[in-house]
Short mmCIF file of C-alpha atoms and ligand atoms in Angstrom, two decimals:
data_model
loop_
_atom_site.label_atom_id
_atom_site.label_comp_id
_atom_site.label_asym_id
_atom_site.label_seq_id
_atom_site.Cartn_x
_atom_site.Cartn_y
_atom_site.Cartn_z
CA MET A 623 -100.92 -111.49 -52.74
CA VAL A 624 -104.58 -109.54 -52.05
CA SER A 625 -105.66 -105.89 -52.25
CA ARG A 626 -103.93 -103.99 -49.73
CA PHE A 627 -106.83 -101.28 -50.61
CA LYS A 628 -109.25 -104.05 -50.06
CA GLU A 629 -107.93 -104.51 -46.09
CA ALA A 630 -108.21 -100.92 -45.85
CA LEU A 631 -111.89 -100.80 -47.36
CA GLY A 632 -112.24 -103.48 -45.03
CA SER A 633 -110.45 -102.11 -41.37
CA GLY A 634 -112.88 -99.81 -40.74
CA LYS A 635 -110.77 -96.44 -41.08
CA PHE A 636 -111.33 -93.51 -43.60
CA VAL A 637 -109.89 -94.38 -46.33
CA ILE A 638 -108.37 -91.91 -48.57
CA THR A 639 -107.74 -92.21 -52.88
CA SER A 640 -106.59 -89.99 -54.91
CA GLU A 641 -105.97 -90.00 -58.60
CA VAL A 642 -103.07 -89.37 -61.09
CA ALA A 643 -103.38 -89.19 -64.75
CA PRO A 644 -101.48 -90.67 -67.68
CA PRO A 645 -99.54 -87.96 -69.90
CA LYS A 646 -99.94 -87.42 -73.19
CA GLY A 647 -97.07 -89.46 -74.63
CA THR A 648 -94.12 -90.86 -73.52
CA ASN A 649 -92.34 -88.59 -71.22
CA LEU A 650 -93.67 -90.69 -68.13
CA GLU A 651 -92.09 -88.20 -65.79
CA LYS A 652 -94.94 -85.68 -63.91
CA MET A 653 -96.76 -89.19 -63.58
CA GLN A 654 -94.00 -90.06 -62.22
CA HIS A 655 -93.78 -87.55 -60.03
CA HIS A 656 -97.44 -87.27 -59.26
CA ILE A 657 -97.02 -90.72 -57.69
CA ASP A 658 -94.61 -90.65 -56.00
CA LEU A 659 -96.49 -87.59 -53.90
CA LEU A 660 -99.06 -89.81 -53.80
CA LYS A 661 -98.37 -93.15 -53.23
CA ASP A 662 -97.91 -93.36 -49.20
CA LYS A 663 -99.86 -90.81 -48.73
CA VAL A 664 -103.06 -92.45 -49.27
CA ASP A 665 -105.00 -95.70 -49.75
CA GLY A 666 -104.99 -96.65 -53.14
CA ILE A 667 -104.18 -94.67 -56.07
CA ASN A 668 -106.61 -94.20 -59.73
CA ILE A 669 -105.45 -94.50 -63.23
CA THR A 670 -107.89 -92.29 -65.39
CA ASP A 671 -108.19 -93.83 -68.43
CA HIS A 672 -108.19 -91.81 -71.39
CA GLN A 673 -110.63 -89.34 -69.73
CA SER A 674 -112.83 -87.15 -71.10
CA SER A 675 -112.21 -89.37 -74.32
CA ALA A 676 -108.76 -87.94 -74.53
CA MET A 677 -105.83 -90.24 -76.52
CA ARG A 678 -103.45 -91.02 -73.99
CA PHE A 679 -100.69 -93.21 -71.95
CA PRO A 680 -102.65 -96.55 -70.85
CA SER A 681 -104.50 -96.67 -66.99
CA LEU A 682 -102.83 -100.45 -67.25
CA GLY A 683 -99.39 -98.59 -67.74
CA GLY A 684 -100.18 -96.40 -65.11
CA CYS A 685 -101.22 -98.57 -62.66
CA LEU A 686 -98.03 -100.53 -63.73
CA ALA A 687 -96.31 -97.39 -63.09
CA VAL A 688 -97.30 -97.02 -59.47
CA LEU A 689 -97.17 -100.57 -57.71
CA GLU A 690 -93.03 -100.62 -59.66
CA SER A 691 -93.18 -97.74 -57.34
CA GLY A 692 -94.98 -99.21 -54.18
CA GLY A 693 -97.77 -98.02 -54.45
CA GLU A 694 -101.59 -99.08 -54.67
CA ALA A 695 -102.99 -98.82 -57.78
CA ILE A 696 -106.53 -99.28 -58.87
CA MET A 697 -107.64 -99.28 -62.58
CA GLN A 698 -109.81 -97.59 -64.19
CA MET A 699 -111.72 -99.40 -66.54
CA THR A 700 -114.33 -97.70 -69.55
CA CYS A 701 -116.08 -99.78 -72.15
CA ARG A 702 -115.76 -97.11 -74.25
CA ASP A 703 -112.70 -98.30 -75.99
CA ARG A 704 -112.93 -101.94 -76.17
CA ASN A 705 -114.82 -104.53 -76.96
CA ARG A 706 -115.62 -107.27 -74.14
CA ILE A 707 -112.24 -109.51 -75.22
CA ALA A 708 -109.94 -106.95 -74.83
CA LEU A 709 -111.59 -105.90 -72.29
CA GLU A 710 -111.15 -109.35 -70.82
CA ALA A 711 -107.37 -109.94 -71.45
CA ASP A 712 -106.41 -106.89 -70.12
CA LEU A 713 -108.00 -108.19 -67.00
CA LEU A 714 -106.33 -111.05 -67.16
CA PHE A 715 -103.13 -109.32 -68.23
CA ALA A 716 -103.70 -106.80 -65.39
CA TYR A 717 -103.34 -109.08 -62.71
CA SER A 718 -100.82 -110.94 -63.70
CA ARG A 719 -98.77 -107.86 -62.90
CA GLY A 720 -99.79 -107.48 -59.67
CA VAL A 721 -103.29 -105.19 -59.94
CA ARG A 722 -105.56 -105.85 -57.36
CA ASN A 723 -108.41 -103.55 -57.65
CA VAL A 724 -110.14 -102.04 -60.51
CA LEU A 725 -113.06 -99.23 -60.98
CA CYS A 726 -115.47 -100.70 -63.78
CA LEU A 727 -116.76 -96.95 -65.59
CA THR A 728 -118.95 -97.10 -68.79
CA GLY A 729 -116.32 -94.09 -70.31
CA ASP A 730 -117.56 -90.80 -71.97
CA ALA A 731 -118.98 -90.36 -75.55
CA VAL A 732 -116.30 -90.47 -77.44
CA VAL A 733 -117.56 -87.27 -79.69
CA VAL A 734 -116.77 -84.77 -76.31
CA GLY A 735 -112.50 -85.78 -76.89
CA ASP A 736 -109.75 -85.96 -79.60
CA HIS A 737 -110.56 -88.61 -81.53
CA LYS A 738 -113.46 -87.44 -82.44
CA GLU A 739 -113.90 -90.05 -85.55
CA ALA A 740 -113.02 -92.55 -83.63
CA MET A 741 -115.47 -95.71 -83.12
CA GLY A 742 -117.17 -95.53 -79.30
CA VAL A 743 -117.07 -99.02 -78.77
CA PHE A 744 -119.65 -99.76 -75.91
CA ASP A 745 -119.92 -103.35 -75.92
CA LEU A 746 -120.02 -103.55 -72.37
CA ASP A 747 -121.92 -101.10 -69.40
CA SER A 748 -120.11 -100.29 -66.50
CA LEU A 749 -122.25 -102.66 -65.17
CA GLN A 750 -121.56 -105.57 -67.74
CA LEU A 751 -118.09 -105.02 -66.99
CA ILE A 752 -118.30 -105.30 -63.09
CA ASN A 753 -120.48 -108.63 -64.09
CA ALA A 754 -117.57 -109.85 -66.49
CA VAL A 755 -114.79 -108.74 -63.74
CA HIS A 756 -116.37 -111.39 -61.85
CA ALA A 757 -116.89 -114.13 -64.18
CA LEU A 758 -113.34 -114.15 -64.44
CA ALA A 759 -112.86 -114.09 -60.18
CA GLY A 760 -115.32 -117.36 -60.78
CA GLY A 761 -112.45 -118.48 -63.87
CA LYS A 762 -114.85 -118.73 -66.34
CA ASP A 763 -114.80 -115.74 -69.63
CA LEU A 764 -117.65 -114.31 -70.44
CA GLY A 765 -117.88 -116.88 -73.67
CA GLY A 766 -118.69 -119.33 -70.52
CA ASN A 767 -114.83 -120.96 -71.01
CA ASP A 768 -112.82 -122.77 -68.45
CA LEU A 769 -109.57 -119.83 -67.50
CA ASP A 770 -106.25 -121.55 -66.29
CA GLY A 771 -105.92 -118.93 -63.58
CA ALA A 772 -108.45 -116.95 -62.59
CA VAL A 773 -107.78 -113.02 -61.35
CA GLU A 774 -109.01 -111.17 -57.98
CA PHE A 775 -109.60 -107.98 -57.99
CA CYS A 776 -111.96 -105.75 -55.74
CA VAL A 777 -114.49 -104.22 -57.91
CA GLY A 778 -115.49 -101.23 -57.96
CA ALA A 779 -118.71 -98.34 -59.60
CA ILE A 780 -118.93 -94.82 -59.58
CA VAL A 781 -122.42 -92.88 -58.91
CA THR A 782 -123.37 -89.33 -59.30
CA PRO A 783 -125.20 -88.22 -55.98
CA GLU A 784 -126.55 -84.90 -57.53
CA ALA A 785 -127.98 -86.26 -60.64
CA GLN A 786 -131.41 -85.03 -61.85
CA PRO A 787 -133.92 -86.47 -61.43
CA LEU A 788 -131.42 -88.45 -59.10
CA GLU A 789 -133.86 -92.27 -59.26
CA PRO A 790 -132.26 -93.89 -62.41
CA GLN A 791 -128.87 -93.27 -61.05
CA LEU A 792 -130.30 -95.26 -57.99
CA ILE A 793 -131.78 -98.10 -59.14
CA LYS A 794 -128.30 -97.82 -61.76
CA PHE A 795 -126.25 -97.71 -58.32
CA GLU A 796 -128.81 -100.72 -56.77
CA LYS A 797 -127.94 -102.36 -59.79
CA LYS A 798 -124.06 -102.32 -59.00
CA VAL A 799 -123.80 -103.26 -55.24
CA GLU A 800 -126.16 -106.09 -56.81
CA ALA A 801 -123.31 -107.20 -59.17
CA GLY A 802 -120.78 -107.21 -56.52
CA ALA A 803 -119.02 -103.28 -56.68
CA GLU A 804 -117.98 -103.38 -53.26
CA PHE A 805 -117.17 -99.90 -53.33
CA PHE A 806 -118.28 -97.06 -55.23
CA GLN A 807 -116.11 -93.50 -55.97
CA THR A 808 -118.83 -90.91 -55.84
CA GLN A 809 -118.99 -87.86 -58.40
CA ALA A 810 -117.83 -84.85 -56.46
CA ILE A 811 -120.28 -82.95 -53.41
CA TYR A 812 -120.24 -80.29 -52.48
CA ASP A 813 -123.85 -80.07 -50.69
CA LEU A 814 -122.86 -81.57 -47.81
CA ASP A 815 -126.99 -82.29 -46.32
CA ASN A 816 -127.96 -83.27 -50.02
CA PHE A 817 -125.16 -85.92 -49.37
CA LYS A 818 -125.67 -87.12 -45.77
CA ARG A 819 -129.56 -87.22 -47.08
CA PHE A 820 -127.85 -89.81 -49.82
CA MET A 821 -125.73 -91.41 -47.95
CA ASP A 822 -128.88 -92.22 -45.82
CA TYR A 823 -130.08 -94.70 -47.65
CA ALA A 824 -126.62 -95.65 -49.22
CA ARG A 825 -126.68 -96.80 -45.86
CA LYS A 826 -128.31 -99.89 -47.04
CA PHE A 827 -126.82 -101.28 -49.16
CA LYS A 828 -123.55 -103.50 -47.83
CA THR A 829 -121.40 -101.43 -50.58
CA LYS A 830 -118.39 -98.89 -49.15
CA ILE A 831 -118.77 -94.96 -50.00
CA LEU A 832 -115.76 -92.60 -51.06
CA ALA A 833 -116.73 -89.43 -52.11
CA GLY A 834 -115.59 -87.58 -54.36
CA ILE A 835 -113.40 -84.22 -53.52
CA VAL A 836 -113.15 -82.62 -56.68
CA LEU A 837 -110.45 -79.27 -55.63
CA LEU A 838 -111.62 -76.17 -56.65
CA SER A 839 -108.70 -73.79 -58.25
CA SER A 840 -111.36 -70.66 -58.87
CA ALA A 841 -114.61 -69.31 -58.90
CA ARG A 842 -115.17 -68.77 -62.40
CA MET A 843 -113.87 -72.95 -62.52
CA ALA A 844 -116.52 -73.71 -59.73
CA LYS A 845 -119.37 -71.48 -61.73
CA TYR A 846 -118.59 -73.42 -64.94
CA MET A 847 -118.90 -77.28 -63.29
CA THR A 848 -121.98 -76.13 -62.18
CA ALA A 849 -123.01 -75.02 -65.49
CA ASN A 850 -121.49 -77.83 -67.27
CA VAL A 851 -120.30 -80.83 -65.92
CA PRO A 852 -123.15 -83.22 -65.25
CA GLY A 853 -123.75 -83.91 -61.27
CA ILE A 854 -121.75 -80.99 -60.04
CA PHE A 855 -123.41 -79.35 -58.33
CA VAL A 856 -121.10 -75.98 -56.63
CA PRO A 857 -123.47 -74.47 -53.76
CA ASP A 858 -124.37 -70.42 -53.71
CA ASP A 859 -122.40 -70.01 -49.69
CA LEU A 860 -119.23 -71.97 -51.65
CA LEU A 861 -119.20 -70.24 -54.57
CA ASP A 862 -119.34 -66.86 -52.82
CA GLU A 863 -116.87 -68.13 -50.73
CA MET A 864 -114.24 -68.40 -53.60
CA SER A 865 -115.56 -65.05 -55.32
CA ALA A 866 -114.55 -63.19 -51.94
CA ALA A 867 -111.19 -64.58 -51.64
CA PRO A 868 -108.78 -62.31 -54.08
CA LYS A 869 -107.93 -64.25 -57.49
CA GLU A 870 -104.04 -65.25 -56.22
CA GLU A 871 -105.73 -67.11 -53.03
CA MET A 872 -108.36 -68.45 -54.86
CA LEU A 873 -106.53 -71.74 -54.62
CA ALA A 874 -105.88 -72.15 -51.30
CA LYS A 875 -109.01 -71.51 -50.70
CA GLY A 876 -110.13 -73.89 -53.03
CA ILE A 877 -107.85 -75.46 -50.94
CA GLU A 878 -108.94 -75.12 -47.71
CA ILE A 879 -113.02 -75.53 -48.49
CA ALA A 880 -111.59 -79.29 -49.80
CA GLY A 881 -109.66 -79.63 -45.81
CA ARG A 882 -112.62 -78.68 -44.11
CA THR A 883 -115.27 -80.83 -45.77
CA ILE A 884 -113.29 -84.19 -46.01
CA ALA A 885 -112.46 -83.19 -42.23
CA ALA A 886 -116.50 -83.29 -41.90
CA LEU A 887 -117.08 -86.58 -43.85
CA LYS A 888 -114.60 -87.67 -41.18
CA ASN A 889 -115.34 -86.31 -38.10
CA GLU A 890 -119.47 -86.77 -38.63
CA THR A 891 -118.65 -90.74 -39.66
CA ILE A 892 -120.65 -89.76 -42.70
CA CYS A 893 -119.38 -92.51 -45.13
CA ASP A 894 -116.11 -94.78 -45.25
CA GLY A 895 -113.19 -92.10 -46.96
CA VAL A 896 -113.35 -89.99 -49.73
CA HIS A 897 -111.69 -89.92 -53.81
CA ILE A 898 -109.53 -86.85 -54.74
CA MET A 899 -109.42 -85.18 -57.74
CA ALA A 900 -106.84 -82.24 -57.89
CA ILE A 901 -107.41 -82.76 -61.74
CA GLY A 902 -104.28 -81.06 -63.07
CA ARG A 903 -103.07 -79.67 -59.69
CA GLU A 904 -102.27 -83.76 -57.90
CA GLU A 905 -99.15 -81.62 -56.50
CA THR A 906 -102.17 -80.29 -53.79
CA VAL A 907 -103.02 -83.11 -52.67
CA PRO A 908 -100.93 -83.37 -49.07
CA ASP A 909 -101.97 -80.07 -48.56
CA ILE A 910 -105.49 -80.48 -49.23
CA LEU A 911 -105.16 -83.58 -46.52
CA LYS A 912 -102.65 -81.56 -44.10
CA ALA A 913 -105.67 -78.95 -44.28
CA ALA A 914 -107.95 -81.62 -43.36
CA GLY A 915 -106.01 -82.27 -40.59
CA MET A 916 -104.31 -85.37 -41.24
CA MET B 68 -140.73 -93.77 -92.44
CA LYS B 69 -138.04 -92.24 -94.53
CA SER B 70 -134.42 -93.01 -95.89
CA MET B 71 -132.58 -89.97 -94.36
CA THR B 72 -130.13 -89.17 -96.86
CA LYS B 73 -127.76 -85.49 -97.07
CA GLN B 74 -125.29 -84.21 -100.83
CA LYS B 75 -122.38 -85.13 -100.89
CA PRO B 76 -120.07 -82.03 -101.58
CA ILE B 77 -119.34 -81.29 -105.05
CA GLU B 78 -115.37 -82.11 -105.13
CA GLU B 79 -116.72 -85.25 -103.82
CA ILE B 80 -118.57 -86.32 -106.27
CA GLN B 81 -116.51 -84.57 -108.65
CA GLN B 82 -113.68 -87.07 -107.75
CA SER B 83 -116.11 -90.04 -108.23
CA LEU B 84 -116.72 -89.29 -111.61
CA GLU B 85 -113.05 -89.06 -112.83
CA GLY B 86 -112.76 -90.32 -115.81
CA LEU B 87 -116.84 -90.99 -116.64
CA ASP B 88 -117.45 -88.69 -118.50
CA LYS B 89 -120.66 -89.01 -120.40
CA VAL B 90 -123.19 -89.41 -117.17
CA PHE B 91 -126.48 -90.53 -116.25
CA ILE B 92 -128.27 -88.85 -113.21
CA VAL B 93 -131.35 -91.05 -111.21
CA GLY B 94 -133.25 -89.54 -108.45
CA CYS B 95 -136.10 -90.59 -106.80
CA GLY B 96 -139.38 -89.20 -106.09
CA THR B 97 -139.62 -90.87 -102.49
CA CYS B 98 -137.46 -90.15 -99.86
CA THR B 99 -134.43 -88.02 -101.71
CA THR B 100 -137.83 -85.91 -103.10
CA LEU B 101 -139.21 -85.52 -98.87
CA THR B 102 -135.58 -84.82 -98.02
CA ASN B 103 -134.88 -82.22 -101.10
CA THR B 104 -131.83 -83.73 -101.92
CA GLY B 105 -133.03 -86.26 -104.88
CA GLY B 106 -135.95 -84.74 -106.36
CA VAL B 107 -137.04 -83.47 -109.28
CA GLU B 108 -135.42 -79.96 -108.29
CA GLN B 109 -132.40 -81.26 -107.39
CA VAL B 110 -131.62 -83.58 -110.65
CA GLU B 111 -132.27 -80.20 -112.27
CA GLU B 112 -129.08 -78.39 -110.50
CA MET B 113 -127.02 -81.55 -110.36
CA LYS B 114 -127.32 -81.79 -113.82
CA GLU B 115 -125.90 -78.08 -114.41
CA LYS B 116 -123.29 -78.10 -111.80
CA LEU B 117 -121.83 -81.76 -114.31
CA GLN B 118 -122.40 -79.59 -117.21
CA GLU B 119 -120.19 -76.51 -115.58
CA MET B 120 -116.80 -79.53 -115.05
CA GLY B 121 -117.42 -80.14 -118.50
CA LYS B 122 -119.61 -84.03 -117.72
CA TRP B 123 -121.84 -84.47 -121.01
CA LEU B 124 -125.21 -85.80 -120.31
CA THR B 125 -127.17 -88.14 -121.68
CA GLY B 126 -130.07 -88.47 -120.31
CA THR B 127 -132.12 -87.74 -116.52
CA LEU B 128 -134.51 -89.46 -114.71
CA VAL B 129 -136.81 -89.28 -111.51
CA ILE B 130 -137.74 -92.95 -110.46
CA PRO B 131 -140.90 -93.46 -108.17
CA THR B 132 -139.49 -95.08 -105.04
CA ALA B 133 -135.98 -96.63 -106.70
CA CYS B 134 -135.59 -99.28 -104.24
CA ASP B 135 -138.46 -101.24 -105.45
CA ASP B 136 -138.95 -104.09 -108.66
CA MET B 137 -140.47 -101.66 -110.78
CA THR B 138 -136.91 -99.93 -111.14
CA ASP B 139 -136.21 -102.41 -113.45
CA VAL B 140 -139.18 -101.41 -115.95
CA ALA B 141 -138.13 -97.79 -115.60
CA MET B 142 -133.77 -98.98 -116.60
CA LYS B 143 -135.39 -100.71 -120.13
CA GLU B 144 -136.95 -97.61 -120.84
CA ASN B 145 -134.54 -95.48 -121.23
CA GLU B 146 -132.08 -98.35 -122.25
CA GLN B 147 -130.18 -96.07 -124.63
CA ALA B 148 -130.08 -93.51 -122.99
CA ILE B 149 -128.29 -95.14 -120.14
CA ARG B 150 -126.36 -97.12 -122.21
CA GLY B 151 -124.15 -94.48 -123.82
CA ALA B 152 -123.31 -93.64 -120.49
CA ASP B 153 -120.03 -94.19 -119.03
CA CYS B 154 -121.73 -93.98 -115.81
CA LEU B 155 -124.79 -93.57 -113.53
CA LEU B 156 -124.83 -91.13 -110.95
CA SER B 157 -127.61 -92.03 -108.35
CA MET B 158 -129.32 -89.58 -105.88
CA SER B 159 -131.53 -91.90 -104.26
CA CYS B 160 -130.55 -93.65 -101.12
CA ALA B 161 -128.44 -95.95 -101.03
CA LEU B 162 -130.62 -98.62 -101.39
CA GLY B 163 -131.87 -97.00 -104.73
CA VAL B 164 -127.85 -96.95 -105.82
CA HIS B 165 -128.32 -101.36 -104.84
CA ARG B 166 -131.23 -102.10 -106.72
CA LEU B 167 -129.97 -100.20 -110.27
CA SER B 168 -126.44 -101.77 -109.54
CA LEU B 169 -128.71 -104.48 -110.17
CA TYR B 170 -129.46 -103.70 -113.49
CA LEU B 171 -126.90 -101.83 -115.00
CA ASP B 172 -123.32 -103.16 -116.01
CA ILE B 173 -122.01 -100.01 -115.92
CA PRO B 174 -121.06 -97.99 -112.53
CA VAL B 175 -123.55 -96.35 -109.84
CA ILE B 176 -121.95 -93.49 -107.90
CA PRO B 177 -123.82 -92.10 -105.48
CA ALA B 178 -124.48 -88.27 -104.79
CA VAL B 179 -126.04 -88.83 -101.89
CA ASP B 180 -124.93 -90.04 -98.14
CA THR B 181 -127.78 -92.38 -96.60
CA LEU B 182 -127.53 -91.32 -93.24
CA PHE B 183 -130.37 -93.81 -91.36
CA ILE B 184 -134.70 -94.43 -91.63
CA GLY B 185 -135.76 -91.85 -89.78
CA VAL B 186 -139.88 -91.39 -88.60
CA GLU B 187 -141.46 -88.66 -88.20
CA GLU B 188 -142.46 -87.09 -85.11
CA THR B 189 -143.25 -83.54 -85.81
CA PRO B 190 -144.17 -81.90 -89.31
CA GLY B 191 -140.16 -81.82 -90.93
CA TYR B 192 -138.32 -84.00 -88.01
CA PHE B 193 -137.46 -86.89 -87.89
CA ARG B 194 -135.43 -89.16 -85.71
CA GLU B 195 -133.93 -92.73 -86.23
CA ALA B 196 -136.63 -95.16 -84.66
CA CYS B 197 -134.70 -98.48 -84.92
CA ALA B 198 -131.35 -99.13 -86.23
CA GLN B 199 -133.04 -103.41 -87.09
CA CYS B 200 -130.71 -104.76 -83.62
CA GLY B 201 -131.96 -108.08 -83.83
CA GLN B 202 -132.87 -108.20 -79.97
CA CYS B 203 -135.59 -105.50 -79.61
CA PHE B 204 -135.90 -104.18 -75.94
CA LEU B 205 -139.11 -101.87 -76.68
CA GLY B 206 -141.05 -104.09 -74.57
CA ILE B 207 -139.35 -103.15 -71.18
CA THR B 208 -137.62 -99.72 -72.34
CA ALA B 209 -141.92 -98.40 -72.45
CA GLY B 210 -141.02 -98.51 -76.85
CA ILE B 211 -138.23 -96.14 -76.61
CA CYS B 212 -135.56 -97.63 -78.05
CA PRO B 213 -131.98 -97.76 -75.72
CA ILE B 214 -129.67 -98.63 -79.16
CA THR B 215 -131.53 -95.80 -81.74
CA ALA B 216 -132.20 -93.03 -78.46
CA CYS B 217 -129.22 -93.27 -76.46
CA HIS B 218 -126.08 -92.38 -77.91
CA LYS B 219 -123.63 -94.85 -76.54
CA GLY B 220 -126.79 -97.89 -77.10
CA LEU B 221 -126.61 -98.55 -73.14
CA VAL B 222 -129.43 -101.00 -71.88
CA ASN B 223 -128.92 -101.10 -68.31
CA GLY B 224 -129.93 -97.71 -67.05
CA PRO B 225 -128.15 -94.41 -67.73
CA CYS B 226 -124.82 -92.86 -67.23
CA GLY B 227 -122.93 -90.32 -65.46
CA GLY B 228 -123.08 -87.89 -68.20
CA THR B 229 -126.79 -87.25 -67.96
CA ASN B 230 -127.92 -84.05 -67.01
CA ASN B 231 -131.13 -82.75 -66.36
CA GLY B 232 -132.77 -84.95 -68.67
CA LYS B 233 -130.28 -84.67 -71.61
CA CYS B 234 -127.42 -86.04 -72.80
CA GLU B 235 -124.12 -86.19 -72.39
CA VAL B 236 -123.00 -85.39 -75.90
CA ASP B 237 -125.46 -82.66 -76.89
CA LYS B 238 -127.38 -80.40 -74.68
CA GLU B 239 -130.69 -80.23 -76.92
CA LYS B 240 -130.92 -83.85 -77.35
CA ASP B 241 -132.75 -86.20 -74.89
CA CYS B 242 -131.32 -88.94 -72.84
CA ALA B 243 -133.26 -91.56 -73.64
CA TRP B 244 -132.75 -93.79 -69.92
CA THR B 245 -134.80 -90.44 -68.56
CA LEU B 246 -137.18 -90.86 -71.17
CA ILE B 247 -137.55 -94.34 -69.88
CA TYR B 248 -137.29 -94.52 -66.78
CA ASN B 249 -140.48 -91.05 -66.87
CA ARG B 250 -142.29 -93.67 -69.17
CA LEU B 251 -142.06 -96.63 -67.15
CA LYS B 252 -142.79 -94.73 -63.89
CA GLU B 253 -145.97 -93.94 -65.33
CA GLN B 254 -146.87 -97.16 -66.30
CA ASN B 255 -146.36 -97.91 -62.91
CA ARG B 256 -143.42 -99.97 -64.69
CA LEU B 257 -139.78 -99.19 -62.85
CA HIS B 258 -138.95 -102.56 -62.00
CA LEU B 259 -137.65 -103.16 -65.35
CA MET B 260 -135.29 -100.74 -65.25
CA ARG B 261 -133.90 -103.05 -62.01
CA GLN B 262 -133.22 -105.61 -64.47
CA TYR B 263 -130.02 -107.05 -64.48
CA GLN B 264 -129.38 -107.08 -69.56
CA PRO B 265 -126.52 -109.07 -69.96
CA PRO B 266 -124.12 -108.88 -72.75
CA ARG B 267 -125.95 -107.80 -76.12
CA ASN B 268 -125.49 -110.58 -79.21
CA HIS B 269 -124.45 -108.10 -81.81
CA HIS B 270 -125.06 -111.56 -84.16
CA VAL B 271 -128.07 -111.81 -83.63
CA THR B 272 -128.59 -112.60 -87.08
CA LEU B 273 -124.76 -113.36 -88.39
CA GLN B 274 -123.54 -110.43 -91.12
CA PRO B 275 -123.59 -110.46 -93.97
CA LYS B 276 -127.67 -110.81 -93.03
CA SER B 277 -129.89 -112.15 -95.28
CA MET B 278 -133.26 -114.34 -95.40
CA LYS B 279 -135.66 -116.75 -97.21
CA ILE B 280 -139.02 -116.12 -96.83
CA SER B 281 -141.05 -119.88 -97.54
S1 SF4 C 743 -134.20 -102.17 -79.65
FE1 SF4 C 743 -134.88 -100.66 -80.48
S2 SF4 C 743 -133.01 -100.91 -82.86
FE2 SF4 C 743 -133.44 -103.07 -81.06
S3 SF4 C 743 -134.90 -103.35 -82.76
FE3 SF4 C 743 -136.02 -102.93 -80.84
S4 SF4 C 743 -136.30 -100.59 -81.94
FE4 SF4 C 743 -134.91 -101.98 -83.10
S1 SF4 C 744 -126.40 -89.76 -71.31
FE1 SF4 C 744 -128.39 -90.93 -71.49
S2 SF4 C 744 -128.98 -90.85 -73.54
FE2 SF4 C 744 -126.66 -90.00 -73.54
S3 SF4 C 744 -125.58 -91.70 -73.61
FE3 SF4 C 744 -125.74 -91.54 -71.28
S4 SF4 C 744 -127.65 -93.12 -70.86
FE4 SF4 C 744 -127.42 -92.41 -73.20
#
């Protein structure tokens, strides 16, 4: 069984991924509902891995739910909570159960989450994790020992095209490409001109870029993200557009902006696809796609 | 270089002293004096607090440098008062606690928490400079330690949380990898940042760590 997501990446079509967050607890209803909503509309569903360092149902469990529902899962994997032994073991298990895509992340700091006194592991970083996946694919573990049965994943990573300063991010991006990252999902982008400049650079590398689309649900949220979330910058014209919308129409405005951005990225063939993050409003993703003309 | 400490909450100290009524207090004239956590004044304050708790103080002493081998001499000079105590309350850093424990049979109880070994960068501002990781990266990181200065101890460049030169855990803290990048760029040595650093060896010296110099 090969990765359907990888096939989509290779097909030259405009690829769409989205993401679903597992619950805090064992009630999987809402997660399942979001999976059902998205599975036939996107090429891959990311399942987050204790996002923002808040303990939740595991990414791997969410991925199995995606697979059981007939969808394509992209397992997010951070280096925050597991050492290399545990990460490798989870990769073996995930592969054995049909997961074929992994997004390698360093992970947020423990102290931003809801278990502030826990130990942050970071035995590996995102780059070393990419290498670990490739080692396992080559039939060896990180200790150099032979595996009885290897893995085969489509390996991805993230990049922040709006980071300040940008060059250190680009250096790490290039290291990730060199390590064999086949696709990148970017941090949220809003300024298309800026993103085009990034793509002019990124096009030189043999990898696929999916632009991060984060739904703006209100003007306040847009301002908050610009002020507080690393690498997210909502330009003034979008802020004005959001602020001008009446309160009850703000979400619709955000959907329109997201749809319009996706349509522009696709029609002007700026990048290879998009990764839509609706953060708690997953039910709007079909509307966003409709607004994008898909 | 100083051993940085902070005083434990008095409730915790009280708990540690349960059933130990006669106490001898030791302070240190070096690091805990500088950080105002275990010098003459703080030892005096602690003495009063313990007396309020109903403890009997057999004596107090501020040793010049509690972690060095002269501590042995100071202990001997005060042997009687120490012998008369149920325990010794140490207001030196943990290194002093270890040293004191070498000479005594009675419990040595720390009154301070030892935080890190700090280097004074600007007057009064101490920063952890080295965690003795056993595999020094300073040669390729322009002299900035990625283990202590980066919150996650990353060795391959910045994480996605870096923001305008600051770290994701605290807007007041510099992102180590922005500092490293800036300095390597100044030195025209950015190629070092492009090198892949393999996973670290966490057992360069096997825990428990020790070494014999011949
Ligand atoms: S890399 Fe940092 S912690 Fe390790 S030996 Fe060098 S200065 Fe110390
Ligand atoms: S923001 Fe910079 S210092 Fe903080 S964890 Fe990330 S790379 Fe390290």
